[in-house]
mmCIF file of C-alpha atoms in Angstrom:
data_model
loop_
_atom_site.group_PDB
_atom_site.id
_atom_site.type_symbol
_atom_site.label_atom_id
_atom_site.label_comp_id
_atom_site.label_asym_id
_atom_site.label_seq_id
_atom_site.Cartn_x
_atom_site.Cartn_y
_atom_site.Cartn_z
ATOM 1 C CA MET A 13 -46.175 78.214 1.068
ATOM 2 C CA LYS A 14 -44.811 75.443 3.011
ATOM 3 C CA SER A 15 -47.084 73.492 5.671
ATOM 4 C CA TRP A 16 -45.952 73.807 9.547
ATOM 5 C CA SER A 17 -44.898 70.137 8.464
ATOM 6 C CA ALA A 18 -42.558 70.610 6.306
ATOM 7 C CA LEU A 19 -41.194 74.423 8.177
ATOM 8 C CA ALA A 20 -40.304 71.370 11.328
ATOM 9 C CA SER A 21 -38.621 68.840 9.165
ATOM 10 C CA THR A 22 -36.180 71.593 8.221
ATOM 11 C CA THR A 23 -35.719 73.164 11.953
ATOM 12 C CA VAL A 24 -31.958 73.348 12.927
ATOM 13 C CA LEU A 25 -31.563 73.754 16.217
ATOM 14 C CA ALA A 26 -28.359 75.439 18.486
ATOM 15 C CA LEU A 27 -28.236 75.124 21.875
ATOM 16 C CA GLY A 28 -24.885 76.076 23.897
ATOM 17 C CA GLY A 29 -22.599 74.860 20.631
ATOM 18 C CA LEU A 30 -24.332 71.335 20.262
ATOM 19 C CA THR A 31 -26.147 71.833 16.773
ATOM 20 C CA PHE A 32 -29.318 69.658 16.104
ATOM 21 C CA PHE A 33 -30.626 68.240 12.512
ATOM 22 C CA ALA A 34 -34.513 68.014 13.622
ATOM 23 C CA ALA A 35 -35.595 65.703 11.291
ATOM 24 C CA PRO A 36 -39.908 65.502 11.916
ATOM 25 C CA ALA A 37 -40.856 64.834 15.177
ATOM 26 C CA HIS A 38 -40.676 61.195 15.277
ATOM 27 C CA ALA A 39 -37.364 61.013 14.191
ATOM 28 C CA ASP A 40 -34.030 61.042 16.450
ATOM 29 C CA LEU A 41 -32.051 64.073 16.263
ATOM 30 C CA VAL A 42 -28.128 64.208 14.352
ATOM 31 C CA THR A 43 -25.676 65.712 16.182
ATOM 32 C CA SER A 44 -22.985 66.978 13.713
ATOM 33 C CA CYS A 45 -19.450 66.476 16.000
ATOM 34 C CA VAL A 46 -16.812 68.970 14.758
ATOM 35 C CA GLY A 47 -13.787 69.414 17.534
ATOM 36 C CA VAL A 48 -13.277 68.219 21.111
ATOM 37 C CA GLY A 49 -16.499 66.525 23.105
ATOM 38 C CA GLY A 50 -16.240 65.588 26.458
ATOM 39 C CA ALA A 51 -18.575 63.667 29.172
ATOM 40 C CA VAL A 52 -21.914 64.352 27.944
ATOM 41 C CA THR A 53 -24.518 62.155 26.523
ATOM 42 C CA VAL A 54 -25.881 62.581 22.844
ATOM 43 C CA PRO A 55 -29.053 61.988 22.699
ATOM 44 C CA GLY A 56 -29.666 60.566 19.234
ATOM 45 C CA GLU A 57 -27.024 59.871 16.063
ATOM 46 C CA LEU A 58 -23.902 61.727 15.761
ATOM 47 C CA VAL A 59 -22.461 62.433 12.303
ATOM 48 C CA VAL A 60 -18.827 63.184 11.458
ATOM 49 C CA PRO A 61 -19.015 65.655 8.594
ATOM 50 C CA ALA A 62 -17.071 64.708 5.459
ATOM 51 C CA GLY A 63 -13.262 65.438 5.846
ATOM 52 C CA LYS A 64 -13.937 67.110 9.742
ATOM 53 C CA SER A 65 -12.272 65.233 12.695
ATOM 54 C CA CYS A 66 -13.833 64.865 16.233
ATOM 55 C CA THR A 67 -12.593 63.637 19.674
ATOM 56 C CA LEU A 68 -14.761 62.312 22.167
ATOM 57 C CA GLU A 69 -13.518 61.919 25.514
ATOM 58 C CA GLY A 70 -15.822 60.082 28.413
ATOM 59 C CA THR A 71 -19.004 60.657 25.871
ATOM 60 C CA THR A 72 -21.992 58.433 25.103
ATOM 61 C CA VAL A 73 -24.069 58.210 22.316
ATOM 62 C CA GLU A 74 -27.305 56.705 21.939
ATOM 63 C CA GLY A 75 -27.884 56.761 18.015
ATOM 64 C CA GLU A 76 -25.936 55.301 15.569
ATOM 65 C CA VAL A 77 -22.593 56.729 14.216
ATOM 66 C CA THR A 78 -21.489 57.759 10.864
ATOM 67 C CA VAL A 79 -17.815 58.507 10.345
ATOM 68 C CA ARG A 80 -18.506 60.200 6.570
ATOM 69 C CA LYS A 81 -15.902 60.822 3.861
ATOM 70 C CA GLY A 82 -11.768 61.465 4.921
ATOM 71 C CA ALA A 83 -13.375 62.039 8.810
ATOM 72 C CA ASP A 84 -11.683 61.046 11.835
ATOM 73 C CA LEU A 85 -13.476 59.751 15.125
ATOM 74 C CA VAL A 86 -11.265 59.036 18.038
ATOM 75 C CA VAL A 87 -13.372 58.077 20.966
ATOM 76 C CA ILE A 88 -11.355 57.650 24.442
ATOM 77 C CA ASP A 89 -13.522 56.088 27.497
ATOM 78 C CA GLY A 90 -16.745 55.845 25.235
ATOM 79 C CA THR A 91 -19.904 54.447 25.135
ATOM 80 C CA LEU A 92 -21.656 53.996 21.859
ATOM 81 C CA ASN A 93 -25.407 52.529 22.088
ATOM 82 C CA SER A 94 -25.781 51.658 18.761
ATOM 83 C CA SER A 95 -24.322 50.901 15.627
ATOM 84 C CA VAL A 96 -21.092 52.600 13.791
ATOM 85 C CA THR A 97 -20.180 53.368 10.246
ATOM 86 C CA VAL A 98 -17.095 54.276 8.765
ATOM 87 C CA ARG A 99 -17.313 55.475 4.875
ATOM 88 C CA HIS A 100 -14.709 56.025 2.465
ATOM 89 C CA ASN A 101 -11.284 57.042 3.778
ATOM 90 C CA ALA A 102 -12.539 57.628 6.854
ATOM 91 C CA PHE A 103 -10.821 56.592 10.476
ATOM 92 C CA LEU A 104 -12.170 54.838 13.618
ATOM 93 C CA ASP A 105 -9.909 54.958 16.666
ATOM 94 C CA THR A 106 -11.207 53.803 19.845
ATOM 95 C CA LYS A 107 -9.432 53.319 23.533
ATOM 96 C CA ASP A 108 -11.712 51.699 26.677
ATOM 97 C CA THR A 109 -14.456 52.277 24.168
ATOM 98 C CA GLU A 110 -17.548 50.131 24.308
ATOM 99 C CA ILE A 111 -19.813 49.789 21.368
ATOM 100 C CA LYS A 112 -23.198 48.066 21.482
ATOM 101 C CA GLY A 113 -23.929 47.582 17.718
ATOM 102 C CA THR A 114 -22.117 46.932 14.665
ATOM 103 C CA VAL A 115 -18.909 48.706 12.909
ATOM 104 C CA THR A 116 -18.771 48.465 9.335
ATOM 105 C CA THR A 117 -16.093 49.923 7.416
ATOM 106 C CA ARG A 118 -16.601 50.792 3.848
ATOM 107 C CA GLY A 119 -13.051 51.093 1.948
ATOM 108 C CA ALA A 120 -12.230 53.019 4.812
ATOM 109 C CA TYR A 121 -8.495 54.466 5.829
ATOM 110 C CA GLY A 122 -9.232 52.046 8.903
ATOM 111 C CA ALA A 123 -10.330 51.000 12.183
ATOM 112 C CA TYR A 124 -8.233 50.510 15.482
ATOM 113 C CA LEU A 125 -9.927 48.940 18.595
ATOM 114 C CA ASP A 126 -7.591 49.284 21.668
ATOM 115 C CA GLU A 127 -9.217 47.480 24.867
ATOM 116 C CA SER A 128 -12.266 48.227 23.533
ATOM 117 C CA GLU A 129 -15.876 45.849 23.267
ATOM 118 C CA ALA A 130 -17.572 45.585 20.041
ATOM 119 C CA GLY A 131 -21.135 44.167 21.577
ATOM 120 C CA ARG A 132 -22.185 43.068 17.948
ATOM 121 C CA ASN A 133 -20.861 42.144 14.550
ATOM 122 C CA VAL A 134 -17.238 44.054 12.578
ATOM 123 C CA ARG A 135 -17.822 44.377 9.093
ATOM 124 C CA THR A 136 -14.758 45.707 6.766
ATOM 125 C CA LEU A 137 -16.003 45.955 3.131
ATOM 126 C CA LYS A 138 -14.413 47.346 0.176
ATOM 127 C CA GLY A 139 -16.130 50.680 -1.176
ATOM 128 C CA ARG A 140 -16.644 51.358 -4.845
ATOM 129 C CA GLY A 141 -13.031 52.657 -6.660
ATOM 130 C CA SER A 142 -11.129 51.923 -3.051
ATOM 131 C CA LYS A 143 -8.222 50.096 -3.025
ATOM 132 C CA ASN A 144 -7.170 47.238 -0.777
ATOM 133 C CA GLU A 145 -5.250 49.570 1.535
ATOM 134 C CA SER A 146 -7.347 49.498 4.540
ATOM 135 C CA PHE A 147 -7.259 47.503 8.163
ATOM 136 C CA LEU A 148 -8.490 46.079 10.924
ATOM 137 C CA TYR A 149 -6.123 45.957 14.094
ATOM 138 C CA THR A 150 -7.447 45.156 17.669
ATOM 139 C CA ILE A 151 -5.440 44.942 20.782
ATOM 140 C CA ASP A 152 -6.477 43.314 23.693
ATOM 141 C CA SER A 153 -10.094 44.070 22.528
ATOM 142 C CA LYS A 154 -13.627 41.898 22.496
ATOM 143 C CA VAL A 155 -15.940 41.479 19.646
ATOM 144 C CA GLY A 156 -19.203 39.683 21.135
ATOM 145 C CA GLY A 157 -20.445 38.795 17.623
ATOM 146 C CA ASN A 158 -19.039 37.686 14.111
ATOM 147 C CA ILE A 159 -15.837 39.328 12.116
ATOM 148 C CA ASN A 160 -16.547 39.644 8.233
ATOM 149 C CA ALA A 161 -13.941 40.652 6.162
ATOM 150 C CA THR A 162 -13.594 41.508 2.586
ATOM 151 C CA HIS A 163 -10.882 44.428 2.319
ATOM 152 C CA GLY A 164 -7.460 45.357 3.917
ATOM 153 C CA ASP A 165 -5.524 44.173 6.166
ATOM 154 C CA VAL A 166 -6.842 42.475 9.160
ATOM 155 C CA TYR A 167 -4.699 42.028 12.429
ATOM 156 C CA PHE A 168 -5.798 40.605 15.928
ATOM 157 C CA VAL A 169 -3.861 40.242 19.116
ATOM 158 C CA GLY A 170 -4.933 39.287 23.074
ATOM 159 C CA ALA A 171 -8.458 39.522 21.097
ATOM 160 C CA SER A 172 -11.654 37.559 21.633
ATOM 161 C CA VAL A 173 -14.401 36.476 19.244
ATOM 162 C CA GLY A 174 -17.697 35.300 20.107
ATOM 163 C CA GLY A 175 -18.755 34.379 17.097
ATOM 164 C CA ASN A 176 -16.920 33.502 13.707
ATOM 165 C CA ILE A 177 -14.207 34.841 11.735
ATOM 166 C CA ALA A 178 -14.426 34.955 7.719
ATOM 167 C CA SER A 179 -11.804 36.562 6.251
ATOM 168 C CA LYS A 180 -12.340 36.451 2.178
ATOM 169 C CA GLY A 181 -9.729 38.389 0.050
ATOM 170 C CA THR A 182 -8.285 40.396 2.086
ATOM 171 C CA GLU A 183 -4.469 41.289 1.905
ATOM 172 C CA TYR A 184 -3.305 39.267 5.209
ATOM 173 C CA THR A 185 -5.049 37.860 8.223
ATOM 174 C CA ASP A 186 -2.835 37.498 11.179
ATOM 175 C CA LEU A 187 -4.415 36.581 14.733
ATOM 176 C CA TYR A 188 -2.040 36.404 18.019
ATOM 177 C CA ASP A 189 -2.991 34.984 21.510
ATOM 178 C CA THR A 190 -6.878 35.677 20.017
ATOM 179 C CA GLU A 191 -9.878 33.074 20.882
ATOM 180 C CA VAL A 192 -12.405 32.619 18.637
ATOM 181 C CA ASN A 193 -15.632 31.081 19.757
ATOM 182 C CA GLY A 194 -16.620 30.122 16.385
ATOM 183 C CA ASN A 195 -15.547 29.173 13.560
ATOM 184 C CA LEU A 196 -12.473 30.727 11.381
ATOM 185 C CA HIS A 197 -12.095 30.780 7.209
ATOM 186 C CA ILE A 198 -9.243 32.332 5.768
ATOM 187 C CA ASP A 199 -10.082 32.229 1.907
ATOM 188 C CA GLY A 200 -7.809 33.831 -0.835
ATOM 189 C CA ASN A 201 -5.916 36.322 1.017
ATOM 190 C CA ARG A 202 -3.219 37.830 -1.113
ATOM 191 C CA LEU A 203 -0.158 38.020 1.684
ATOM 192 C CA GLY A 204 -1.298 34.690 3.496
ATOM 193 C CA SER A 205 -2.148 34.569 7.416
ATOM 194 C CA VAL A 206 -0.515 33.904 10.573
ATOM 195 C CA PHE A 207 -2.374 32.099 13.557
ATOM 196 C CA CYS A 208 -0.252 31.726 17.167
ATOM 197 C CA HIS A 209 -0.685 30.538 20.435
ATOM 198 C CA GLY A 210 -4.810 30.997 20.482
ATOM 199 C CA GLU A 211 -7.734 29.234 20.153
ATOM 200 C CA VAL A 212 -10.783 28.313 17.762
ATOM 201 C CA HIS A 213 -13.314 26.683 19.256
ATOM 202 C CA GLY A 214 -14.983 25.596 15.792
ATOM 203 C CA ASN A 215 -14.195 24.496 12.717
ATOM 204 C CA ALA A 216 -11.101 26.112 10.476
ATOM 205 C CA SER A 217 -10.510 25.991 6.931
ATOM 206 C CA TYR A 218 -7.512 27.889 4.721
ATOM 207 C CA THR A 219 -8.682 28.014 1.381
ATOM 208 C CA GLY A 220 -7.294 29.201 -1.990
ATOM 209 C CA ASN A 221 -4.643 31.528 -0.330
ATOM 210 C CA VAL A 222 -2.047 33.420 -2.451
ATOM 211 C CA GLY A 223 0.582 34.238 0.490
ATOM 212 C CA PRO A 224 2.227 31.572 3.060
ATOM 213 C CA LEU A 225 0.006 30.313 5.684
ATOM 214 C CA GLN A 226 1.516 29.575 9.487
ATOM 215 C CA ILE A 227 -0.725 27.878 11.424
ATOM 216 C CA GLY A 228 0.628 27.583 14.727
ATOM 217 C CA ALA A 229 3.991 27.457 13.361
ATOM 218 C CA SER A 230 7.366 28.920 13.085
ATOM 219 C CA GLY A 231 8.464 29.979 10.140
ATOM 220 C CA LYS A 232 10.911 32.271 7.610
ATOM 221 C CA ASP A 233 8.043 35.260 8.506
ATOM 222 C CA GLY A 234 8.006 35.218 11.890
ATOM 223 C CA THR A 235 8.392 33.338 15.187
ATOM 224 C CA CYS A 236 5.503 31.670 17.287
ATOM 225 C CA ARG A 237 5.824 30.597 21.304
ATOM 226 C CA GLY A 238 2.867 28.524 22.506
ATOM 227 C CA VAL A 239 0.951 26.093 21.812
ATOM 228 C CA SER A 240 -2.849 26.611 19.534
ATOM 229 C CA TYR A 241 -5.719 25.004 20.422
ATOM 230 C CA TRP A 242 -8.513 23.650 17.930
ATOM 231 C CA GLY A 243 -12.056 22.463 19.125
ATOM 232 C CA GLY A 244 -13.061 21.447 15.468
ATOM 233 C CA ASN A 245 -11.466 20.168 12.288
ATOM 234 C CA VAL A 246 -8.195 21.747 10.486
ATOM 235 C CA GLU A 247 -8.908 21.845 6.657
ATOM 236 C CA VAL A 248 -6.145 23.444 4.360
ATOM 237 C CA LYS A 249 -7.135 23.311 0.576
ATOM 238 C CA GLY A 250 -5.900 24.826 -2.368
ATOM 239 C CA ASN A 251 -3.407 27.267 -1.222
ATOM 240 C CA ALA A 252 -0.318 28.573 -3.428
ATOM 241 C CA GLY A 253 2.162 30.448 -1.140
ATOM 242 C CA GLY A 254 3.209 26.802 1.309
ATOM 243 C CA ALA A 255 1.223 25.864 4.616
ATOM 244 C CA LEU A 256 3.149 25.231 7.689
ATOM 245 C CA ILE A 257 1.524 23.320 10.605
ATOM 246 C CA ASN A 258 3.318 22.914 13.961
ATOM 247 C CA ASP A 259 2.333 23.350 17.370
ATOM 248 C CA ASN A 260 -1.061 22.501 17.135
ATOM 249 C CA ILE A 261 -3.424 20.830 19.388
ATOM 250 C CA ILE A 262 -6.359 19.675 16.771
ATOM 251 C CA ARG A 263 -9.431 17.838 18.869
ATOM 252 C CA GLY A 264 -10.814 17.073 14.794
ATOM 253 C CA ASN A 265 -9.531 15.927 11.795
ATOM 254 C CA LEU A 266 -6.902 17.556 9.863
ATOM 255 C CA VAL A 267 -6.832 17.822 6.265
ATOM 256 C CA GLY A 268 -4.206 18.832 3.470
ATOM 257 C CA GLN A 269 -5.619 19.080 -0.320
ATOM 258 C CA ASN A 270 -4.874 20.406 -3.485
ATOM 259 C CA ASN A 271 -2.135 22.477 -1.839
ATOM 260 C CA ASP A 272 0.817 23.722 -3.881
ATOM 261 C CA PRO A 273 3.517 23.094 -3.050
ATOM 262 C CA VAL A 274 2.528 19.998 -0.408
ATOM 263 C CA ALA A 275 1.536 21.589 3.024
ATOM 264 C CA GLN A 276 4.069 20.715 5.467
ATOM 265 C CA LYS A 277 3.378 19.313 8.986
ATOM 266 C CA GLY A 278 5.848 19.424 12.087
ATOM 267 C CA ALA A 279 6.701 16.746 14.600
ATOM 268 C CA ASN A 280 5.068 18.889 17.283
ATOM 269 C CA ASN A 281 1.166 18.756 16.354
ATOM 270 C CA ARG A 282 -1.482 16.554 18.679
ATOM 271 C CA ILE A 283 -3.871 15.352 16.507
ATOM 272 C CA ARG A 284 -7.063 13.702 17.690
ATOM 273 C CA GLY A 285 -8.909 13.064 14.693
ATOM 274 C CA GLU A 286 -7.502 11.286 11.529
ATOM 275 C CA VAL A 287 -5.330 13.054 9.043
ATOM 276 C CA THR A 288 -6.130 12.983 5.588
ATOM 277 C CA GLY A 289 -4.825 14.058 2.548
ATOM 278 C CA GLU A 290 -1.271 14.939 1.361
ATOM 279 C CA PHE A 291 1.414 16.674 3.899
ATOM 280 C CA ALA A 292 5.224 16.875 4.020
ATOM 281 C CA ASP A 293 7.020 17.136 6.842
ATOM 282 C CA MET A 294 8.227 20.458 8.197
ATOM 283 C CA PRO A 295 12.002 21.220 8.473
ATOM 284 C CA THR A 296 13.351 22.818 11.386
ATOM 285 C CA PHE A 297 14.493 26.450 10.743
ATOM 286 C CA THR A 298 17.799 27.430 12.116
ATOM 287 C CA THR A 299 18.067 30.897 11.184
ATOM 288 C CA ARG A 300 15.244 33.560 10.323
ATOM 289 C CA SER A 301 14.692 37.120 8.859
ATOM 290 C CA ALA A 302 13.343 40.080 10.671
ATOM 291 C CA PRO A 303 9.890 38.363 11.266
ATOM 292 C CA ALA A 304 7.457 39.916 8.323
ATOM 293 C CA THR A 305 4.261 39.567 10.793
ATOM 294 C CA ASP A 306 6.243 42.363 13.059
ATOM 295 C CA GLU A 307 6.863 44.640 10.253
ATOM 296 C CA ARG A 308 3.149 44.161 9.593
ATOM 297 C CA ALA A 309 2.163 45.441 13.148
ATOM 298 C CA ASP A 310 4.935 48.166 13.019
ATOM 299 C CA GLU A 311 3.389 49.459 9.833
ATOM 300 C CA ILE A 312 -0.405 49.447 10.902
ATOM 301 C CA GLU A 313 0.577 51.181 14.272
ATOM 302 C CA GLY A 314 1.987 53.541 12.077
ATOM 303 C CA LYS A 315 -0.475 54.325 9.971
ATOM 304 C CA ALA A 316 -2.878 54.594 12.769
ATOM 305 C CA SER A 317 -0.218 56.794 15.009
ATOM 306 C CA GLU A 318 -0.039 59.232 11.917
ATOM 307 C CA ARG A 319 -3.861 59.552 11.687
ATOM 308 C CA ARG A 320 -5.013 59.904 15.000
ATOM 309 C CA THR A 321 -2.271 62.610 15.464
ATOM 310 C CA ALA A 322 -3.987 64.928 12.709
ATOM 311 C CA ALA A 323 -7.042 63.954 13.932
ATOM 312 C CA LYS A 324 -6.602 65.511 17.018
ATOM 313 C CA SER A 325 -4.733 68.334 16.079
ATOM 314 C CA ASP A 326 -7.460 69.345 13.458
ATOM 315 C CA ALA A 327 -10.517 68.278 16.380
ATOM 316 C CA GLU A 328 -8.685 70.422 19.026
ATOM 317 C CA ASP A 329 -8.110 73.512 16.030
ATOM 318 C CA ALA A 330 -11.803 73.615 15.971
ATOM 319 C CA GLY A 331 -12.856 73.890 19.394
ATOM 320 C CA LYS A 332 -15.263 72.541 21.089
ATOM 321 C CA ALA A 333 -17.847 70.265 19.749
ATOM 322 C CA PHE A 334 -20.736 70.356 22.570
#
C-alpha cells in the first residue's frame, strides 16, 4: 500500500484547462504547454512536450522553461523569469520578449531572438549525434552576459552583448552593427567570420579558422560600410582562409602570425599600438559577387520562418493551452 506522501508525489491537477504536474509539496508546479497561451502568469516551470508546439503572447513564466526534443516555442511580448533550455531539433522564437535567465540550446534546430533580451548568458551546444546545422540569430536584441557558441551558424545584427563572445568550432560567426562589451574570440569556424561596423571594448582573437575572415573590411564575400572600433588588441593567428582587415580603429596592438595565406591589411586602419607579425597590403575590390553574408541571413530567415509558421499552425490546431 502506497503511503500518503507517495500518492502526493504523483498528483495531477487540472484547473480550467491548465494542467499542472505536481511534484512533492516543496517543489514547483510544472505546466505542460501545447497550443496557444495568452496574458496569464504561469507560477512554476513550463515544458513544451516532445514534438509539440506552444505559442505564447503576453505570457509571464516564473520558473524554468524547457523545449523538449522536436518541439517549438514561439513567444511574443512575453516575460520568462528564469532559464530556457532548447533540446535536440527543438526551436525557440521570441519577439519583444525578456528572458531573465540563461538560454541554452543543445543540438537544437535553432534560436531566433528578435527585439528581445536575454538577461544572462546564451550557450549553443552540440547535442549527442546532432549535425552542425543549428543556428543562433539575434536581431536588435540584448544579451546581458556572455555568448558561448560551439555549434551551428551564429549571426548577430544590431545586437548588444554585455560580456564576452566565444565562438569555437561553429560553421561561421557574423556580427553586424553589434557591440561587445567584453572580449571576442572566434576560433576554428569552418566558414570564417565577418565583423562589420561594430565595437569590441576588450581584446579580440581570430585563431585557426578555416574559412575567410573580414574584419571591418569589404571583400569578395560582401560589402561592409562603416568603421569598426576595437578597445584592446586584435590578434589574427593560424587562419587558413585568408583575412582582410580594413576600416578599423584599434586602440591596442594588431598581431598577425602563421596565417596562410598571409593576412591582408588595408590602408584605412588607425592603429594606436604596434603592428607585429606578417601582413600584406589588401587589394581594392572593384567588382564583387552577390554577398555570401546576405545569403547567410536569408538562409536563416527562411529556416526560422518555415518553422515558425508550422509551429503557429500546430498550436492553433491544438487549441488553448491554458
